[in-house]
């Protein structure tokens, strides 16, 4: 635990390194050397602890011995590289095994470098710098931009145009409405000439306006002519871009509504949030990107919003439903889709809302879709929903443990109802958390 | 078997057989196996008789996905109780993807395996599970004896999906399991030379566990039919 606490206590932006080395003396020397160079070092003396430390700390770098008491370094490296959370962390092997086959094997496991012992400290540090330099993303993190902006504050524009005369002209036009970005400023909008690429250090989600010295174009890439209208068009582009960011706020309001409805429908509170959190975890385990995970989260939170159009007596009824009642209840995905269809910016969630009761074998509702007709995001929410439902007491059956719930879902996989890979991702999580 | 025993076995093998030209040491083999929604291929394989359909790729470093652009091998393996028949077609991954989508037939001169595979695809067979491993392979020049050692063997789930673009690999799903041991296989036909008879006896003595096929092991993990907490025989 001390290694974790030391690393967490350190809030300086130092490079955090996990050293996995079974030889105490070697580990001490390495730790002192790295600490002397401003790095925060955590040490594990076997492979199992090494993997635990890497998963807990998500360090910037792992230095890994090949020969370990409980397993070998190749195995540890493969486990790091097979976990989507830890896969991006660079690994450097440190080993006395210096044959070509050993180096090839280490690098083929996904290591960034392989250093043979004994090594000179200067060489080790140089290689660490090189590996970290390649691994670091120079882009500004997406959440680093301030969400708040004081009223009347001017937007910041960066003119990334190579042609000096055109750049000066554009800057002159924009100066009436925008502050022009200095090197250290984070711009709200970047102006590029034609199809030029966004500069590597530009924020990932910045608004972009492409200009032309000519008369503009109507092909696939919209080019804005450089004339007196340019500041107004750039301003509109930035506002539209901000609206996209506000989608999250609008969705949150809907989620509050959906949660209020769900609290009437279900005896256990927080079910909807647990389904959303579980679905996001599964999405992460399957390596889905942040944007897709956000869609999954919002879709999971809003999936039952159609209940708002069903009679309260039907939702509150316990015991067996009549065929008519069941038919009415099974309309809730379609009703939910109708409610949300008016929100154009929520269109990405609609498949989750409409199809979260579909089954791979075509026996689900409302459309009886089969297998790959059901998007992966939907299949993830379906599994999370069924899993969390099994963990709660219901009038017709008691709650089951997480391990038992996984077994029940694996039965549904065997019958062809659920995606095996999605349930496998869930099972891996439950096992890793020691499933109750 | 353990890595130390496997090293001894492969050292003896290397003294008697040349390295296989098709398999480079520490090259990664990635095999993507197909099955249907009701797992008909797996169920048949467990009974000892199945027609397997798989896509194999080779890479110098371990790829994070499957069906990467480049070369691929489409393989059909027909296991019966006493015989096993295998056919493989070297194609581009574009062709392999088109074949899986049922858009392209393969030449089928001799054994009818490609035609049977086409029927499996029509019945809904899709890529579902993946193995990745390093293979060291030796075989005699007449291919009468082949000995392989697979280590770093990993089993992955693969989310069920329809791919209609050929440019992007499919990302691997969860790591289902890793084999702690080295899987050594010895295949031959005809009479074994003396050194191979001795080696076979040594292999039998030192085998920790005789394993079913990688496909069966992977599918058991995928469907939760293996107890991950079960202790291995030491």
XYZ file of C-alpha atoms in Angstrom:
670
model
C 0.000 0.000 0.000
C 2.856 2.366 0.764
C 3.834 2.545 -2.883
C 0.313 3.589 -3.854
C 0.053 6.141 -1.055
C 3.418 7.684 -1.932
C 2.409 8.028 -5.542
C -1.009 9.481 -4.749
C 0.381 11.933 -2.183
C 2.617 13.413 -4.771
C 0.555 16.018 -6.582
C 3.447 17.539 -8.533
C 3.329 16.852 -12.267
C 6.346 14.564 -11.995
C 6.810 11.511 -14.155
C 5.370 8.521 -12.316
C 7.214 5.264 -12.824
C 6.411 1.755 -11.670
C 9.494 -0.455 -11.365
C 8.896 -4.207 -11.347
C 12.142 -5.765 -10.174
C 12.571 -8.759 -7.859
C 16.101 -7.955 -6.751
C 15.859 -5.582 -3.788
C 19.308 -4.050 -4.264
C 18.784 -3.392 -7.976
C 15.370 -1.908 -7.275
C 16.783 0.417 -4.624
C 19.542 1.685 -6.910
C 17.073 2.223 -9.733
C 14.585 3.959 -7.458
C 17.200 6.364 -6.075
C 18.502 7.156 -9.532
C 15.059 7.917 -10.917
C 13.994 9.902 -7.849
C 17.159 11.984 -8.162
C 15.862 12.926 -11.600
C 12.512 14.122 -10.304
C 10.460 10.985 -10.910
C 7.976 9.441 -8.483
C 8.824 5.772 -8.240
C 6.750 2.854 -6.971
C 8.358 -0.566 -6.740
C 6.894 -4.040 -6.981
C 8.953 -7.153 -6.412
C 6.815 -9.632 -8.310
C 4.616 -9.688 -11.394
C 1.253 -9.880 -9.624
C 1.971 -6.822 -7.472
C 3.444 -5.054 -10.484
C 0.201 -5.439 -12.436
C -1.816 -4.289 -9.401
C 0.352 -1.169 -9.056
C 0.083 -0.338 -12.750
C -3.713 -0.702 -12.678
C -4.021 1.400 -9.500
C -1.589 4.177 -10.391
C -1.808 4.322 -14.199
C 1.821 5.548 -14.259
C 3.589 7.304 -17.120
C 6.069 4.461 -17.547
C 6.758 0.892 -16.429
C 10.294 -0.479 -16.055
C 10.033 -4.235 -16.101
C 12.482 -7.000 -15.298
C 12.110 -10.147 -17.391
C 12.863 -12.686 -14.688
C 10.390 -12.415 -11.809
C 9.637 -14.888 -9.023
C 5.985 -15.617 -9.857
C 5.869 -15.150 -13.622
C 7.996 -13.607 -16.346
C 8.109 -10.027 -17.542
C 6.667 -10.959 -20.941
C 3.499 -12.183 -19.227
C 3.269 -8.957 -17.191
C 3.808 -6.848 -20.308
C 1.097 -8.735 -22.217
C -1.368 -8.234 -19.380
C -0.616 -4.501 -19.282
C -1.031 -4.254 -23.043
C -4.243 -6.310 -23.059
C -6.086 -4.062 -20.626
C -7.527 -1.051 -22.424
C -6.903 1.150 -19.347
C -3.216 0.340 -19.141
C -2.393 -0.457 -22.772
C -1.175 3.075 -23.624
C 1.407 3.059 -20.792
C 4.872 2.513 -22.287
C 6.901 -0.418 -20.945
C 10.694 -0.698 -20.998
C 12.266 -4.075 -20.312
C 15.391 -4.178 -18.156
C 17.024 -7.555 -18.400
C 20.268 -9.430 -18.140
C 19.048 -11.587 -21.015
C 20.659 -9.921 -23.974
C 20.154 -12.345 -26.831
C 18.411 -11.148 -29.934
C 15.519 -13.569 -29.413
C 14.917 -12.150 -25.924
C 14.861 -8.592 -27.236
C 12.609 -9.537 -30.144
C 10.283 -11.366 -27.794
C 10.094 -8.373 -25.435
C 9.425 -5.880 -28.189
C 6.903 -8.172 -29.851
C 4.952 -8.207 -26.575
C 4.399 -4.472 -26.978
C 7.368 -3.016 -25.059
C 8.663 0.355 -26.202
C 12.299 -0.495 -25.525
C 14.562 -3.257 -24.202
C 17.651 -2.365 -22.195
C 20.262 -4.957 -21.305
C 21.768 -5.051 -17.824
C 24.205 -3.813 -16.749
C 23.381 -0.396 -18.126
C 24.705 3.102 -17.616
C 22.321 5.436 -15.799
C 22.762 8.086 -18.485
C 21.658 5.642 -21.179
C 18.647 4.548 -19.141
C 17.537 8.145 -18.567
C 18.024 9.038 -22.216
C 15.919 6.084 -23.303
C 13.247 6.928 -20.749
C 13.115 10.481 -22.105
C 12.825 9.199 -25.661
C 10.029 6.760 -24.810
C 8.104 9.320 -22.775
C 8.508 11.874 -25.538
C 6.863 9.498 -27.998
C 4.122 8.490 -25.593
C 3.031 11.913 -24.418
C 0.147 13.440 -26.289
C 1.013 17.067 -26.905
C -2.638 17.996 -27.309
C -4.380 19.923 -24.578
C -6.709 17.605 -22.620
C -10.319 18.014 -23.649
C -11.486 18.976 -20.198
C -8.737 21.530 -19.679
C -10.689 24.327 -21.287
C -12.696 26.412 -18.913
C -16.389 25.757 -19.299
C -17.233 29.169 -17.878
C -16.759 32.420 -19.755
C -17.405 35.833 -18.319
C -20.074 37.857 -20.093
C -18.627 40.139 -22.729
C -15.273 38.358 -22.718
C -13.869 38.197 -26.233
C -13.171 34.856 -27.880
C -9.641 33.866 -28.791
C -8.864 33.063 -32.432
C -5.686 31.520 -33.770
C -4.823 32.120 -37.403
C -2.748 29.121 -38.497
C -2.127 30.203 -42.085
C 1.326 29.849 -43.612
C 0.963 32.598 -46.225
C 2.131 35.771 -44.424
C 0.044 38.259 -46.393
C -3.162 36.232 -46.111
C -2.556 35.646 -42.389
C -2.108 39.399 -41.770
C -5.295 40.168 -43.694
C -7.323 37.602 -41.742
C -5.925 38.811 -38.406
C -6.813 42.387 -39.308
C -10.422 41.402 -40.079
C -10.821 39.296 -36.931
C -9.356 41.893 -34.603
C -12.718 43.669 -34.486
C -14.388 40.742 -32.691
C -11.666 38.400 -31.449
C -8.482 38.398 -29.416
C -5.683 36.857 -31.408
C -4.004 33.900 -29.698
C -0.519 34.228 -28.285
C 1.613 31.092 -28.092
C 0.400 30.172 -24.620
C -3.308 30.885 -25.258
C -5.844 28.136 -25.814
C -7.896 29.283 -28.781
C -11.675 28.959 -29.169
C -11.326 28.779 -32.927
C -8.528 28.002 -35.378
C -8.511 29.391 -38.920
C -6.814 27.323 -41.592
C -6.238 27.889 -45.289
C -7.965 25.360 -47.536
C -7.543 21.742 -46.470
C -4.492 22.375 -44.272
C -4.170 20.141 -41.216
C -4.883 21.336 -37.716
C -1.626 22.178 -35.896
C -0.463 19.353 -33.618
C -0.703 21.511 -30.489
C -4.281 22.698 -31.156
C -6.958 21.534 -28.692
C -8.709 18.391 -29.885
C -12.226 19.833 -29.814
C -11.557 23.371 -31.033
C -13.850 25.005 -33.616
C -12.262 25.187 -37.071
C -12.933 27.614 -39.937
C -11.327 27.001 -43.319
C -10.760 30.069 -45.448
C -9.703 30.789 -48.997
C -8.260 33.826 -50.677
C -10.587 33.058 -53.577
C -14.388 33.090 -53.809
C -15.186 30.176 -51.555
C -16.363 26.751 -52.640
C -19.395 24.567 -52.494
C -17.686 21.182 -52.537
C -17.440 18.877 -49.517
C -15.070 21.161 -47.618
C -16.711 24.515 -47.062
C -14.177 27.278 -47.656
C -15.042 30.760 -46.414
C -13.825 33.700 -48.509
C -11.683 36.233 -46.696
C -13.846 39.352 -46.769
C -15.704 41.600 -44.358
C -18.220 38.821 -43.575
C -15.495 36.596 -42.154
C -15.666 37.792 -38.495
C -19.444 37.243 -38.410
C -19.138 33.741 -39.895
C -16.350 32.818 -37.482
C -18.446 34.113 -34.594
C -21.413 31.982 -35.684
C -19.180 28.931 -36.039
C -17.884 29.346 -32.504
C -21.416 29.769 -31.135
C -22.617 26.649 -32.926
C -19.632 24.771 -31.586
C -20.478 25.926 -28.043
C -24.029 24.701 -28.535
C -22.661 21.239 -29.133
C -20.914 21.462 -25.800
C -24.186 22.484 -24.206
C -25.700 19.203 -25.353
C -24.389 17.681 -22.174
C -26.309 20.198 -20.056
C -29.525 19.601 -21.996
C -29.113 15.868 -21.700
C -28.551 16.188 -17.959
C -31.916 17.929 -17.630
C -33.582 15.064 -19.476
C -31.785 12.581 -17.303
C -33.203 14.221 -14.182
C -36.631 13.763 -15.755
C -35.928 10.132 -16.618
C -34.584 9.440 -13.134
C -37.721 10.968 -11.605
C -39.855 8.648 -13.730
C -37.694 5.654 -12.875
C -37.977 6.345 -9.154
C -41.733 5.828 -9.481
C -41.315 2.663 -11.552
C -38.825 0.729 -9.536
C -38.704 -0.257 -5.926
C -34.910 0.199 -5.730
C -33.451 3.642 -6.135
C -30.439 4.359 -8.273
C -31.009 1.445 -10.673
C -30.804 3.666 -13.755
C -27.537 5.246 -12.616
C -26.078 1.829 -11.805
C -27.014 0.518 -15.249
C -25.376 3.558 -16.865
C -22.216 3.209 -14.780
C -22.024 -0.525 -15.470
C -22.560 -0.012 -19.201
C -19.777 2.589 -19.309
C -17.438 0.188 -17.491
C -18.166 -2.519 -20.033
C -17.647 -0.044 -22.866
C -14.284 0.902 -21.395
C -13.302 -2.759 -21.061
C -14.140 -3.210 -24.734
C -11.907 -0.274 -25.640
C -14.672 2.043 -26.841
C -13.705 5.696 -27.112
C -14.860 8.440 -24.769
C -17.484 9.774 -27.142
C -19.079 6.339 -27.582
C -19.012 5.764 -23.833
C -20.816 9.074 -23.367
C -23.484 7.973 -25.840
C -23.823 4.701 -23.937
C -24.158 6.528 -20.628
C -26.818 8.930 -21.855
C -28.663 6.168 -23.699
C -28.659 3.983 -20.587
C -29.964 6.851 -18.451
C -32.752 7.676 -20.901
C -33.600 4.190 -22.150
C -36.877 3.942 -20.213
C -38.039 7.524 -20.719
C -40.988 6.052 -22.693
C -42.471 4.917 -19.369
C -43.641 8.537 -19.011
C -46.355 7.813 -21.598
C -47.611 4.619 -19.946
C -50.330 4.495 -17.280
C -48.903 4.664 -13.768
C -51.118 1.748 -12.732
C -49.437 -0.475 -15.332
C -45.942 0.457 -14.160
C -46.897 -0.044 -10.521
C -48.564 -3.423 -11.083
C -46.851 -6.392 -9.476
C -47.511 -9.949 -10.556
C -48.226 -11.354 -13.983
C -49.297 -8.998 -16.780
C -52.112 -9.806 -19.188
C -51.174 -10.084 -22.881
C -52.671 -6.624 -23.496
C -50.730 -5.122 -20.607
C -47.539 -6.778 -21.774
C -48.092 -5.449 -25.287
C -48.579 -1.960 -23.891
C -45.442 -2.187 -21.718
C -43.418 -3.412 -24.673
C -44.254 -0.201 -26.490
C -42.104 1.856 -24.115
C -38.981 1.745 -26.324
C -40.966 3.158 -29.256
C -42.610 5.779 -27.043
C -39.203 6.739 -25.650
C -37.844 7.171 -29.143
C -40.813 9.400 -30.026
C -40.203 11.601 -26.971
C -36.519 12.072 -27.776
C -36.865 12.315 -31.546
C -37.543 16.037 -31.193
C -34.054 16.577 -29.790
C -31.913 16.441 -32.896
C -28.731 16.448 -30.897
C -29.803 13.286 -29.059
C -30.260 11.320 -32.269
C -27.217 9.164 -31.440
C -29.012 7.769 -28.383
C -32.165 6.700 -30.182
C -30.975 3.195 -31.147
C -30.277 2.468 -27.466
C -33.692 3.764 -26.402
C -35.544 1.843 -29.127
C -33.607 -1.422 -29.148
C -32.444 -2.131 -25.597
C -34.919 -5.049 -25.332
C -33.843 -6.707 -28.578
C -32.074 -10.086 -28.478
C -29.438 -11.449 -30.847
C -31.649 -14.421 -31.764
C -34.443 -12.115 -32.921
C -36.852 -12.862 -30.046
C -36.704 -9.387 -28.519
C -38.901 -6.345 -29.086
C -40.044 -4.007 -30.610
C -38.511 -4.876 -34.013
C -37.191 -8.416 -33.575
C -33.732 -7.384 -34.780
C -31.075 -10.077 -35.040
C -27.363 -10.257 -34.212
C -25.342 -7.589 -35.980
C -28.468 -5.553 -36.753
C -28.260 -4.525 -33.084
C -25.455 -1.993 -32.561
C -22.745 -2.864 -30.025
C -23.679 0.119 -27.832
C -27.213 -1.246 -27.527
C -25.997 -4.744 -26.691
C -23.846 -3.292 -23.901
C -26.765 -1.415 -22.320
C -28.966 -4.514 -22.587
C -26.434 -6.618 -20.687
C -25.887 -3.922 -18.041
C -29.663 -3.549 -17.575
C -30.278 -7.278 -17.162
C -27.276 -7.664 -14.849
C -28.271 -4.831 -12.513
C -31.898 -6.032 -12.497
C -30.736 -9.447 -11.245
C -28.907 -7.818 -8.336
C -32.143 -6.268 -7.000
C -35.013 -7.944 -5.143
C -38.220 -8.236 -7.127
C -41.669 -9.369 -6.165
C -41.248 -12.633 -8.079
C -37.674 -13.493 -7.072
C -34.951 -12.462 -4.633
C -31.753 -10.662 -5.604
C -28.824 -12.844 -6.651
C -25.080 -12.352 -6.146
C -22.921 -10.797 -8.875
C -21.302 -14.153 -9.663
C -24.692 -15.829 -9.927
C -25.971 -12.985 -12.117
C -23.019 -13.507 -14.474
C -23.828 -17.232 -14.637
C -27.451 -16.435 -15.495
C -26.350 -14.068 -18.262
C -23.916 -16.683 -19.585
C -26.923 -18.971 -19.850
C -28.614 -16.293 -21.955
C -25.483 -16.173 -24.131
C -25.637 -19.933 -24.632
C -29.271 -19.533 -25.763
C -28.189 -16.900 -28.277
C -29.874 -13.918 -26.606
C -26.880 -11.796 -25.551
C -23.489 -10.905 -27.015
C -20.898 -13.308 -25.584
C -18.082 -10.753 -25.751
C -20.108 -8.167 -23.825
C -20.988 -10.677 -21.101
C -17.344 -11.826 -21.058
C -16.246 -8.228 -20.431
C -18.724 -8.017 -17.565
C -17.566 -11.373 -16.167
C -13.947 -10.198 -16.256
C -14.870 -7.102 -14.247
C -16.848 -9.064 -11.700
C -13.981 -11.538 -11.292
C -11.446 -8.715 -10.953
C -13.570 -7.081 -8.256
C -13.884 -10.381 -6.421
C -17.643 -10.580 -7.290
C -19.837 -11.172 -4.247
C 4.349 -28.070 -20.110
C 6.601 -25.682 -18.207
C 8.818 -23.268 -20.099
C 12.012 -24.951 -18.877
C 10.864 -28.368 -20.134
C 9.694 -26.808 -23.409
C 13.122 -25.208 -23.902
C 14.771 -28.622 -23.542
C 12.320 -30.162 -25.984
C 12.815 -27.451 -28.568
C 16.601 -27.580 -28.189
C 16.515 -31.298 -29.001
C 14.157 -30.588 -31.855
C 16.433 -27.877 -33.238
C 19.311 -30.382 -33.331
C 17.292 -32.641 -35.616
C 14.907 -30.514 -37.637
C 15.199 -27.218 -39.497
C 13.204 -24.188 -38.433
C 9.978 -24.004 -40.378
C 10.238 -21.482 -43.185
C 6.616 -20.443 -42.684
C 6.981 -19.632 -38.991
C 9.515 -17.106 -37.783
C 10.541 -17.297 -34.122
C 8.524 -15.027 -31.823
C 6.234 -14.068 -34.619
C 2.672 -13.507 -33.358
C -0.072 -15.719 -34.723
C -3.575 -14.329 -34.431
C -6.408 -16.739 -35.166
C -10.011 -15.596 -35.361
C -12.562 -18.400 -35.015
C -16.149 -18.308 -36.233
C -19.273 -19.796 -34.727
C -23.025 -19.439 -35.051
C -25.503 -17.882 -32.625
C -26.387 -21.294 -31.218
C -22.684 -22.276 -31.018
C -23.170 -25.225 -33.347
C -19.474 -25.428 -34.301
C -18.332 -25.457 -30.676
C -20.925 -28.051 -29.663
C -19.877 -30.301 -32.550
C -16.177 -29.793 -31.761
C -16.749 -30.927 -28.185
C -18.176 -34.158 -29.570
C -15.007 -34.632 -31.640
C -16.362 -33.852 -35.083
C -16.563 -30.339 -36.435
C -15.864 -28.177 -39.425
C -13.889 -25.172 -38.213
C -13.673 -21.874 -40.027
C -10.912 -19.471 -39.016
C -8.853 -16.534 -40.219
C -5.162 -16.460 -39.415
C -2.806 -13.465 -39.440
C 0.922 -13.186 -38.733
C 2.626 -10.095 -37.278
C 6.039 -9.232 -35.892
C 4.526 -7.389 -32.917
C 1.247 -8.251 -31.231
C -1.615 -6.435 -32.932
C -4.327 -4.851 -30.762
C -7.050 -5.866 -33.202
C -7.918 -8.569 -35.692
C -8.557 -8.538 -39.429
C -5.815 -6.008 -39.979
C -5.270 -4.831 -43.548
C -2.702 -6.989 -45.336
C -2.335 -10.703 -45.865
C -4.598 -13.294 -44.285
C -5.117 -17.029 -44.389
C -8.610 -18.449 -44.533
C -8.447 -21.916 -42.980
C -10.927 -24.765 -42.940
C -10.323 -27.690 -40.629
C -12.545 -30.718 -40.703
C -12.045 -32.919 -37.662
C -13.586 -36.361 -37.590
C -12.970 -39.018 -34.991
C -9.962 -40.563 -36.733
C -8.982 -38.024 -39.375
C -8.360 -34.345 -39.748
C -8.375 -32.427 -43.009
C -7.123 -28.877 -43.310
C -7.166 -26.419 -46.206
C -5.875 -22.866 -46.207
C -6.124 -20.058 -48.739
C -3.709 -17.140 -48.710
C -5.676 -14.021 -49.601
C -5.754 -10.321 -48.857
C -7.771 -9.272 -45.808
C -10.220 -7.514 -48.138
C -10.971 -10.891 -49.719
C -11.194 -12.594 -46.311
C -13.713 -10.004 -45.115
C -15.724 -10.327 -48.312
C -15.729 -14.116 -47.856
C -17.009 -13.781 -44.273
C -19.766 -11.489 -45.509
C -20.779 -14.163 -48.003
C -19.904 -11.951 -50.956
C -17.154 -14.127 -52.386
C -16.640 -17.855 -52.937
C -13.263 -19.573 -52.762
C -11.961 -22.182 -55.191
C -13.021 -25.612 -54.036
C -11.204 -28.170 -56.106
C -10.910 -31.239 -53.930
C -12.597 -31.643 -50.615
C -15.706 -29.463 -50.574
C -14.562 -27.676 -47.413
C -14.968 -24.169 -48.830
C -18.498 -24.978 -49.896
C -19.332 -26.282 -46.419
C -17.795 -23.172 -44.896
C -19.991 -21.065 -47.160
C -23.032 -22.890 -45.805
C -21.883 -22.197 -42.233
C -21.636 -18.505 -43.050
C -25.117 -18.611 -44.555
C -26.284 -20.146 -41.270
C -24.927 -17.108 -39.431
C -21.354 -18.071 -38.513
C -19.352 -14.966 -37.599
C -15.998 -14.245 -35.872
C -16.500 -14.676 -32.128
C -13.249 -15.583 -30.405
C -9.533 -14.995 -30.956
C -6.284 -16.649 -29.907
C -2.894 -14.952 -30.018
C 0.419 -16.630 -29.345
C 4.104 -16.867 -30.241
C 4.964 -19.995 -32.184
C 8.306 -21.707 -32.604
C 7.985 -24.388 -35.321
C 10.316 -26.997 -36.752
C 9.505 -29.472 -39.481
C 11.352 -32.025 -41.571
C 11.944 -31.136 -45.185
C 9.425 -33.765 -46.293
C 6.973 -32.394 -43.651
C 6.601 -35.890 -42.160
C 7.398 -34.532 -38.677
C 6.367 -31.148 -37.320
C 6.938 -29.959 -33.750
C 5.647 -26.637 -32.494
C 5.808 -24.761 -29.190
C 3.234 -22.054 -28.560
C 3.759 -19.688 -25.665
C 2.209 -16.454 -24.418
C -1.099 -18.024 -25.528
C -3.987 -15.615 -24.921
C -7.720 -16.011 -25.516
C -9.869 -12.987 -26.380
C -13.572 -12.419 -26.891
C -14.611 -10.613 -30.061
C -17.810 -8.556 -30.057
C -20.353 -9.776 -32.581
C -20.379 -7.300 -35.407
C -20.947 -6.815 -39.088
C -18.000 -5.227 -40.836
C -18.558 -3.687 -44.186
C -15.443 -1.552 -44.265
C -12.152 -3.190 -45.093
C -9.821 -0.522 -43.819
C -10.021 -0.785 -40.052
C -9.126 -3.725 -37.836
C -11.744 -4.980 -35.399
C -10.697 -4.248 -31.819
C -10.231 -7.211 -29.512
C -12.696 -7.700 -26.697
C -11.783 -8.743 -23.165
C -8.830 -10.948 -22.396
C -10.546 -14.188 -21.375
C -7.473 -16.041 -20.146
C -3.733 -16.558 -20.579
C -2.039 -19.941 -20.611
C 0.752 -20.080 -18.034
C 2.338 -23.056 -19.788
C 3.835 -23.722 -23.192
C 1.706 -25.780 -25.569
C 3.900 -28.277 -27.423
C 2.455 -30.195 -30.348
C 4.076 -33.051 -32.211
C 2.529 -34.187 -35.476
C 3.816 -36.856 -37.818
C 2.908 -39.419 -40.366
C 4.752 -42.592 -41.241
C 7.528 -43.949 -39.035
C 9.164 -41.711 -36.476
C 12.978 -41.513 -36.355
C 14.593 -42.792 -33.134
C 15.314 -39.369 -31.686
C 11.645 -38.425 -32.185
C 10.416 -41.600 -30.484
C 12.567 -40.747 -27.437
C 11.402 -37.145 -27.534
C 7.777 -38.224 -27.717
C 8.246 -40.420 -24.662
C 9.887 -37.540 -22.817
C 7.013 -35.266 -23.818
C 4.422 -37.732 -22.517
C 6.280 -38.031 -19.201
C 6.527 -34.305 -18.657
C 3.168 -33.108 -19.893
C 1.285 -31.265 -17.179
C -2.046 -31.515 -18.874
C -3.296 -32.800 -22.234
C -5.402 -30.052 -23.759
C -8.305 -29.960 -26.133
C -7.937 -27.672 -29.152
C -7.334 -23.950 -28.686
C -10.778 -23.334 -30.191
C -12.521 -25.467 -27.570
C -10.560 -23.902 -24.701
C -11.290 -20.392 -25.993
C -14.997 -21.124 -26.398
C -15.236 -22.603 -22.902
C -13.808 -19.390 -21.520
C -16.086 -17.288 -23.683
C -19.240 -19.102 -22.591
C -18.263 -19.345 -18.928
C -17.974 -23.138 -19.099
C -14.508 -23.077 -17.533
C -13.988 -22.340 -13.871
C -11.353 -19.617 -13.945
C -10.593 -20.202 -10.279
C -9.783 -23.883 -10.793
C -6.273 -24.781 -9.712
C -4.004 -26.388 -12.266
C -2.424 -29.762 -11.767
C 1.190 -29.147 -10.742
